[in-house]
């Protein structure tokens, strides 16, 4: 069973993934030596760790394993695994604050690949540039489905504009897959011109809503339209403005072949056209469940239908518009951030008594992370910059952009942090007196 990990994971997140998955071995790049060394679980793995591209020639290494002869007594790989045997555990953030392991089988993963190949019309002539993290469902799915279809896949070392622009010029991809925040940086690059995008037949973006400004800039630069897609680690890409259908800007397109959707109200009833409702998805690629979490699986999958937790609106032509998330997860640059996890990192500071974290809408990043704290009565003076740095030591890129100090934390009727109130406070602070900035 393969367990792809987010390359930006900090040691506590690495430990969580290793513990939940019950991993036997960890393969990592030498760039991550310090974080692997700081991981408590990595040192306890039954088969240890394997390094890639280490300059000191240490073993075991990926390079040596690819060239060494296989020992005569080495166990052979099983060839008779059933279709429902787990194949991959892909971690995603959950509303409880700890990532859950999305479990895909040989069958569900195979269906994800097959439907992606068919719906996006992959051919062996295609060159795919998945310019986002390999653990993100978009890059993971389009890369592996592309390889299964005989395409070439070019992997970027980073996703800044200069790196991606160089690959556009050198490898001439036919399909580009990027998150909106990275894509807007690319089209705003003064060095990028129309010819750099001339090889593309499709540019796909998802993970966050594609802002109208990004649509305008991309069309101005390339002469093409972005085709917005929607998917989840739990089932792949279920909606898109796919080839063969008119591209409706501002929409995540229609439901793709191989999937069914059901938009329900809070009571489980059908929702009329042009009305908001919760999106449920059904299909053979829906995950087997959350690894060792039957409780969470039962809450999410009901009679084969998966509750996305997302609110959408469907017009009479079947085009779907994403309206928001019921979940509290903050989506920043396509990465899911749990408010509870960031709050825990702040509360660990000796001066902090309580913390509340929310996401505030941002055209470029999707949402930015804002935090509010109250301090202990006898706490020494502490600045916002110090608290941001303290949080970043624990959660890395998930740390808040700003931390504001309150005299008292707003609580709801059940005694929990009142995040809607905090969100209104943050928005009023950013756009005082109704200003749109």
C-alpha positions as CSV (number, residue, x, y, z in Angstrom):
1,X,0.0,0.0,0.0
2,X,1.5,3.3,-1.1
3,X,1.2,6.4,1.1
4,X,2.1,9.6,-0.7
5,X,2.9,12.4,1.7
6,X,2.7,16.2,1.2
7,X,6.2,17.4,0.6
8,X,5.6,20.3,2.9
9,X,4.7,18.1,5.9
10,X,6.4,19.2,9.2
11,X,7.8,16.5,11.6
12,X,4.5,16.2,13.6
13,X,2.5,15.7,10.4
14,X,5.0,13.1,9.2
15,X,4.7,11.3,12.5
16,X,0.9,11.4,12.3
17,X,0.9,9.9,8.8
18,X,3.4,7.2,9.7
19,X,1.4,6.3,12.8
20,X,-2.1,6.2,11.2
21,X,-0.9,4.3,8.1
22,X,1.2,1.8,10.1
23,X,4.0,2.4,7.6
24,X,6.9,0.0,7.3
25,X,9.3,2.1,5.3
26,X,9.8,5.8,4.4
27,X,11.3,7.0,1.1
28,X,12.4,10.6,1.1
29,X,14.6,13.1,-0.7
30,X,17.8,14.2,0.9
31,X,16.4,17.8,1.0
32,X,14.1,16.6,3.9
33,X,16.9,15.0,6.0
34,X,16.4,17.4,8.9
35,X,12.7,16.9,9.2
36,X,13.0,13.1,8.9
37,X,15.6,13.2,11.6
38,X,13.2,15.3,13.8
39,X,10.5,12.7,13.3
40,X,10.0,10.3,16.2
41,X,8.2,7.6,14.1
42,X,10.7,7.5,11.2
43,X,13.4,6.1,13.5
44,X,11.0,3.3,14.6
45,X,10.0,2.0,11.1
46,X,10.5,-1.8,10.7
47,X,12.3,-1.4,7.4
48,X,13.8,2.0,8.1
49,X,14.2,4.8,5.5
50,X,15.5,5.1,2.0
51,X,17.0,8.3,0.7
52,X,17.0,9.8,-2.8
53,X,19.8,12.0,-4.3
54,X,22.0,12.1,-1.2
55,X,25.3,13.7,-1.9
56,X,27.2,11.6,0.7
57,X,26.5,8.2,-1.0
58,X,24.7,6.7,2.0
59,X,22.6,3.5,1.7
60,X,20.0,2.4,1.3
61,X,19.2,4.7,-1.6
62,X,16.7,4.8,-4.4
63,X,19.5,4.9,-6.9
64,X,21.1,1.8,-5.6
65,X,17.8,-0.1,-5.4
66,X,17.1,0.7,-9.0
67,X,20.5,-0.8,-10.1
68,X,21.2,-3.6,-7.7
69,X,20.4,-7.1,-8.6
70,X,17.5,-8.7,-6.8
71,X,18.6,-11.2,-4.2
72,X,17.7,-14.8,-5.1
73,X,15.8,-15.3,-1.9
74,X,13.9,-12.0,-2.2
75,X,10.1,-12.4,-1.8
76,X,8.1,-12.0,-5.0
77,X,5.3,-9.5,-5.3
78,X,1.7,-11.0,-5.1
79,X,-0.1,-11.1,-8.4
80,X,-3.5,-12.3,-7.2
81,X,-4.7,-9.4,-5.0
82,X,-8.4,-8.9,-5.1
83,X,-9.9,-5.7,-6.7
84,X,-10.9,-4.4,-3.3
85,X,-7.5,-4.7,-1.8
86,X,-6.1,-1.3,-0.6
87,X,-3.7,0.2,-3.0
88,X,-3.0,3.7,-1.7
89,X,-3.7,5.9,1.4
90,X,-3.9,9.6,0.5
91,X,-4.0,11.9,3.4
92,X,-6.4,14.9,3.5
93,X,-7.4,17.3,6.2
94,X,-10.6,16.6,8.3
95,X,-12.8,18.8,10.3
96,X,-11.5,17.3,13.5
97,X,-8.1,18.8,12.9
98,X,-6.2,15.6,12.1
99,X,-5.7,14.4,8.5
100,X,-7.6,11.2,7.6
101,X,-6.2,8.5,5.3
102,X,-8.4,8.2,2.2
103,X,-8.2,4.6,1.2
104,X,-8.3,3.7,-2.5
105,X,-8.3,0.1,-3.8
106,X,-7.1,-1.4,-7.0
107,X,-10.6,-1.0,-8.3
108,X,-11.4,2.6,-7.2
109,X,-8.0,3.9,-8.3
110,X,-8.3,2.1,-11.6
111,X,-11.8,3.7,-12.2
112,X,-10.3,7.2,-11.3
113,X,-7.6,6.7,-13.9
114,X,-10.0,5.3,-16.6
115,X,-12.5,8.1,-16.2
116,X,-9.8,10.8,-16.2
117,X,-8.4,9.4,-19.4
118,X,-11.8,9.2,-21.1
119,X,-13.2,12.5,-19.9
120,X,-10.1,14.6,-20.8
121,X,-9.3,12.6,-23.9
122,X,-5.8,11.6,-23.1
123,X,-3.7,10.2,-25.9
124,X,-0.1,9.0,-26.1
125,X,0.7,12.2,-28.0
126,X,-0.1,14.3,-24.9
127,X,2.5,15.9,-22.6
128,X,1.2,16.6,-19.1
129,X,2.6,19.3,-16.9
130,X,1.1,18.9,-13.4
131,X,2.4,22.0,-11.8
132,X,1.2,21.3,-8.2
133,X,2.2,19.1,-5.3
134,X,2.3,15.4,-6.3
135,X,0.2,14.5,-3.2
136,X,-2.6,16.8,-4.3
137,X,-5.4,14.9,-6.0
138,X,-5.1,17.0,-9.2
139,X,-1.4,16.3,-9.9
140,X,-1.5,12.8,-8.4
141,X,-4.4,11.7,-10.6
142,X,-3.5,13.5,-13.8
143,X,0.1,12.3,-13.6
144,X,-0.7,8.6,-13.0
145,X,-3.7,8.5,-15.4
146,X,-1.4,10.2,-18.0
147,X,1.2,7.5,-17.6
148,X,-1.4,4.8,-17.8
149,X,-2.6,6.3,-21.1
150,X,1.0,6.4,-22.5
151,X,1.4,10.2,-22.1
152,X,4.7,11.9,-21.1
153,X,4.6,13.6,-17.7
154,X,7.0,16.4,-16.8
155,X,7.4,17.1,-13.1
156,X,8.3,20.6,-11.9
157,X,10.7,20.9,-9.0
158,X,8.8,23.9,-7.7
159,X,5.7,25.8,-8.9
160,X,7.0,29.4,-9.1
161,X,6.5,31.2,-12.3
162,X,10.1,31.0,-13.6
163,X,10.2,27.3,-13.1
164,X,6.9,26.6,-14.8
165,X,7.6,29.1,-17.6
166,X,10.9,27.3,-18.4
167,X,9.2,24.0,-18.6
168,X,6.5,25.4,-20.9
169,X,9.2,26.5,-23.3
170,X,11.4,23.4,-23.0
171,X,8.9,20.5,-22.9
172,X,5.9,22.1,-24.8
173,X,3.1,20.4,-22.8
174,X,-0.3,19.9,-24.2
175,X,-2.1,19.8,-20.8
176,X,-1.3,22.1,-17.9
177,X,-2.7,21.5,-14.4
178,X,-2.2,24.3,-11.9
179,X,-3.8,25.7,-8.7
180,X,-5.2,29.2,-9.2
181,X,-2.7,30.9,-6.9
182,X,0.3,29.5,-8.9
183,X,-1.4,30.1,-12.2
184,X,-2.1,33.8,-11.5
185,X,1.5,34.3,-10.6
186,X,2.5,32.6,-13.9
187,X,0.3,34.8,-16.1
188,X,1.4,38.0,-14.2
189,X,5.0,37.2,-15.0
190,X,6.2,39.9,-17.5
191,X,8.4,37.3,-19.3
192,X,5.4,35.1,-20.2
193,X,4.0,35.6,-23.7
194,X,1.4,34.1,-26.0
195,X,3.9,31.7,-27.6
196,X,4.7,30.1,-24.3
197,X,1.2,28.7,-24.1
198,X,0.8,27.8,-27.8
199,X,1.4,24.1,-27.3
200,X,-1.5,23.7,-24.8
201,X,-4.8,22.1,-25.8
202,X,-6.1,22.3,-22.2
203,X,-5.3,24.4,-19.1
204,X,-7.1,23.0,-16.1
205,X,-7.3,24.6,-12.6
206,X,-9.1,23.6,-9.4
207,X,-8.6,23.2,-5.7
208,X,-9.9,26.8,-5.2
209,X,-12.4,28.9,-7.2
210,X,-10.9,30.4,-10.3
211,X,-11.3,34.2,-9.9
212,X,-12.7,36.2,-12.8
213,X,-9.5,38.3,-12.8
214,X,-7.4,35.1,-13.3
215,X,-9.7,34.1,-16.2
216,X,-9.3,37.5,-17.8
217,X,-5.5,37.6,-17.4
218,X,-5.0,34.0,-18.7
219,X,-7.1,34.6,-21.8
220,X,-5.3,37.9,-22.4
221,X,-1.9,36.2,-22.2
222,X,-2.7,32.9,-23.9
223,X,-5.8,33.4,-26.1
224,X,-7.3,30.3,-24.3
225,X,-9.8,29.8,-21.5
226,X,-9.1,28.0,-18.3
227,X,-11.2,24.9,-17.8
228,X,-12.2,24.7,-14.1
229,X,-12.4,21.3,-12.5
230,X,-13.7,20.0,-9.2
231,X,-12.7,16.9,-7.3
232,X,-11.8,15.4,-4.0
233,X,-9.2,12.9,-2.8
234,X,-12.1,10.6,-1.9
235,X,-13.2,10.1,-5.6
236,X,-11.1,11.9,-8.1
237,X,-12.4,14.6,-10.5
238,X,-16.2,14.4,-10.7
239,X,-17.0,17.8,-12.4
240,X,-15.3,19.8,-15.1
241,X,-15.6,22.0,-18.1
242,X,-14.3,19.1,-20.0
243,X,-13.4,18.9,-23.8
244,X,-16.5,18.5,-26.0
245,X,-18.7,20.8,-23.9
246,X,-19.0,24.6,-23.9
247,X,-16.8,26.1,-21.2
248,X,-18.9,28.1,-18.7
249,X,-16.7,30.6,-16.9
250,X,-17.2,30.8,-13.2
251,X,-18.6,27.2,-13.1
252,X,-16.9,23.9,-12.2
253,X,-18.7,22.5,-15.3
254,X,-21.0,19.5,-15.4
255,X,-20.9,16.1,-13.8
256,X,-18.5,13.9,-15.8
257,X,-19.1,10.5,-17.3
258,X,-18.8,7.8,-14.7
259,X,-20.2,9.9,-11.9
260,X,-23.6,10.8,-10.5
261,X,-24.4,13.9,-8.4
262,X,-27.2,14.6,-6.0
263,X,-27.8,18.1,-4.6
264,X,-29.7,17.9,-1.3
265,X,-31.0,20.3,1.4
266,X,-30.2,19.9,5.1
267,X,-33.1,17.5,5.5
268,X,-31.9,15.2,2.7
269,X,-34.4,16.3,0.1
270,X,-33.9,17.3,-3.5
271,X,-32.9,20.9,-4.3
272,X,-34.4,22.8,-7.3
273,X,-32.3,24.3,-10.0
274,X,-30.6,27.6,-9.1
275,X,-30.9,26.9,-5.4
276,X,-28.0,26.1,-3.0
277,X,-27.6,22.6,-1.6
278,X,-25.1,20.1,-0.4
279,X,-23.3,18.1,-3.1
280,X,-23.2,14.3,-2.9
281,X,-21.3,12.2,-5.4
282,X,-21.7,8.5,-6.4
283,X,-19.5,6.3,-8.6
284,X,-17.2,3.3,-8.8
285,X,-14.2,5.4,-7.9
286,X,-15.5,6.5,-4.5
287,X,-13.0,5.5,-1.8
288,X,-13.3,2.4,0.2
289,X,-13.2,4.5,3.3
290,X,-11.0,6.3,5.8
291,X,-8.1,4.1,6.9
292,X,-9.0,2.6,10.3
293,X,-11.8,5.2,10.8
294,X,-15.1,3.4,10.3
295,X,-16.9,6.1,12.2
296,X,-15.8,8.8,9.8
297,X,-16.5,6.6,6.9
298,X,-20.1,6.0,8.0
299,X,-20.6,9.7,8.4
300,X,-19.3,10.5,4.9
301,X,-20.6,7.6,2.8
302,X,-24.3,6.8,3.0
303,X,-25.7,4.0,0.7
304,X,-22.8,4.5,-1.7
305,X,-23.3,8.3,-1.8
306,X,-20.4,10.5,-0.6
307,X,-21.2,13.8,1.2
308,X,-18.6,16.3,-0.1
309,X,-19.6,18.9,2.5
310,X,-19.6,21.5,-0.2
311,X,-22.5,23.8,-1.2
312,X,-23.2,24.2,-4.9
313,X,-25.9,25.5,-7.2
314,X,-26.9,23.8,-10.5
315,X,-28.5,25.6,-13.4
316,X,-31.0,24.1,-15.9
317,X,-28.2,23.2,-18.3
318,X,-26.4,21.1,-15.7
319,X,-23.6,23.5,-15.0
320,X,-22.5,23.6,-11.4
321,X,-21.3,26.6,-9.4
322,X,-19.3,26.2,-6.2
323,X,-20.9,28.3,-3.5
324,X,-18.8,27.6,-0.4
325,X,-17.8,25.0,2.2
326,X,-19.9,23.7,5.1
327,X,-16.7,22.5,6.7
328,X,-14.5,24.8,8.7
329,X,-11.4,23.8,6.8
330,X,-9.4,26.8,5.4
331,X,-8.2,26.4,1.8
332,X,-5.0,28.4,1.2
333,X,-3.2,27.9,-2.1
334,X,-5.0,24.6,-2.6
335,X,-3.9,23.2,0.7
336,X,-6.4,22.3,3.4
337,X,-5.7,23.9,6.8
338,X,-7.4,22.9,10.0
339,X,-8.3,25.8,12.3
340,X,-8.0,23.5,15.3
341,X,-4.4,22.5,14.4
342,X,-3.3,26.2,14.1
343,X,-5.2,27.1,17.3
344,X,-3.3,24.3,19.1
345,X,0.0,25.7,17.9
346,X,-0.8,29.1,19.3
347,X,-2.2,27.8,22.6
348,X,1.1,26.0,23.1
349,X,2.7,29.5,23.7
350,X,2.9,30.2,27.4
351,X,1.4,33.6,27.1
352,X,-1.7,32.5,25.1
353,X,-4.9,31.5,27.0
354,X,-7.2,30.8,24.0
355,X,-7.1,31.0,20.3
356,X,-9.6,31.1,17.4
357,X,-8.5,30.7,13.7
358,X,-10.6,31.5,10.6
359,X,-10.1,31.8,6.9
360,X,-10.7,35.1,5.1
361,X,-11.5,35.2,1.4
362,X,-8.6,36.3,-0.8
363,X,-8.7,36.5,-4.6
364,X,-5.2,35.1,-5.1
365,X,-4.8,32.5,-2.3
366,X,-8.4,31.4,-1.9
367,X,-8.4,32.1,1.8
368,X,-5.8,33.6,4.2
369,X,-5.3,32.4,7.8
370,X,-6.2,34.9,10.5
371,X,-5.9,34.2,14.2
372,X,-7.3,35.8,17.4
373,X,-5.9,35.1,20.8
374,X,-6.5,36.1,24.4
375,X,-3.5,36.2,26.8
376,X,-2.9,34.8,30.2
377,X,-3.5,37.4,33.0
378,X,0.1,37.5,34.1
379,X,1.6,37.0,30.6
380,X,4.5,39.1,29.4
381,X,4.2,41.3,26.4
382,X,4.2,39.3,23.1
383,X,3.9,40.7,19.6
384,X,1.9,39.4,16.6
385,X,5.2,38.7,14.8
386,X,6.4,36.5,17.7
387,X,3.2,34.5,17.7
388,X,3.3,34.0,14.0
389,X,6.9,32.8,14.2
390,X,6.0,30.5,17.1
391,X,3.1,28.9,15.2
392,X,5.2,28.5,12.1
393,X,7.7,26.4,14.1
394,X,4.9,23.9,14.7
395,X,2.8,24.0,11.6
396,X,4.9,25.5,8.9
397,X,3.0,27.1,6.0
398,X,-0.3,26.7,7.9
399,X,0.7,29.5,10.4
400,X,-1.5,32.6,10.4
401,X,-0.7,35.7,8.4
402,X,-1.7,37.8,11.4
403,X,-2.5,37.3,15.1
404,X,-4.8,39.8,16.9
405,X,-5.1,40.0,20.7
406,X,-8.6,40.2,22.2
407,X,-9.7,41.0,25.8
408,X,-12.2,38.2,25.6
409,X,-12.8,35.4,23.1
410,X,-16.3,35.3,21.6
411,X,-18.0,32.0,22.4
412,X,-21.2,30.4,21.0
413,X,-24.1,28.9,23.0
414,X,-22.2,25.6,23.5
415,X,-19.1,27.3,24.8
416,X,-17.1,26.9,21.7
417,X,-15.1,29.6,19.9
418,X,-17.5,31.6,17.8
419,X,-15.8,31.5,14.4
420,X,-18.5,33.3,12.4
421,X,-18.1,36.3,14.7
422,X,-14.3,36.2,14.3
423,X,-14.7,36.0,10.5
424,X,-16.9,39.1,10.6
425,X,-14.3,40.9,12.8
426,X,-11.5,40.0,10.4
427,X,-13.4,41.1,7.3
428,X,-14.4,44.4,9.0
429,X,-10.7,44.9,9.9
430,X,-9.6,44.3,6.3
431,X,-12.5,46.2,4.7
432,X,-13.6,48.9,7.2
433,X,-17.0,50.5,6.7
434,X,-17.9,48.3,3.9
435,X,-14.9,49.1,1.7
436,X,-14.1,46.4,-0.9
437,X,-10.4,47.3,-0.8
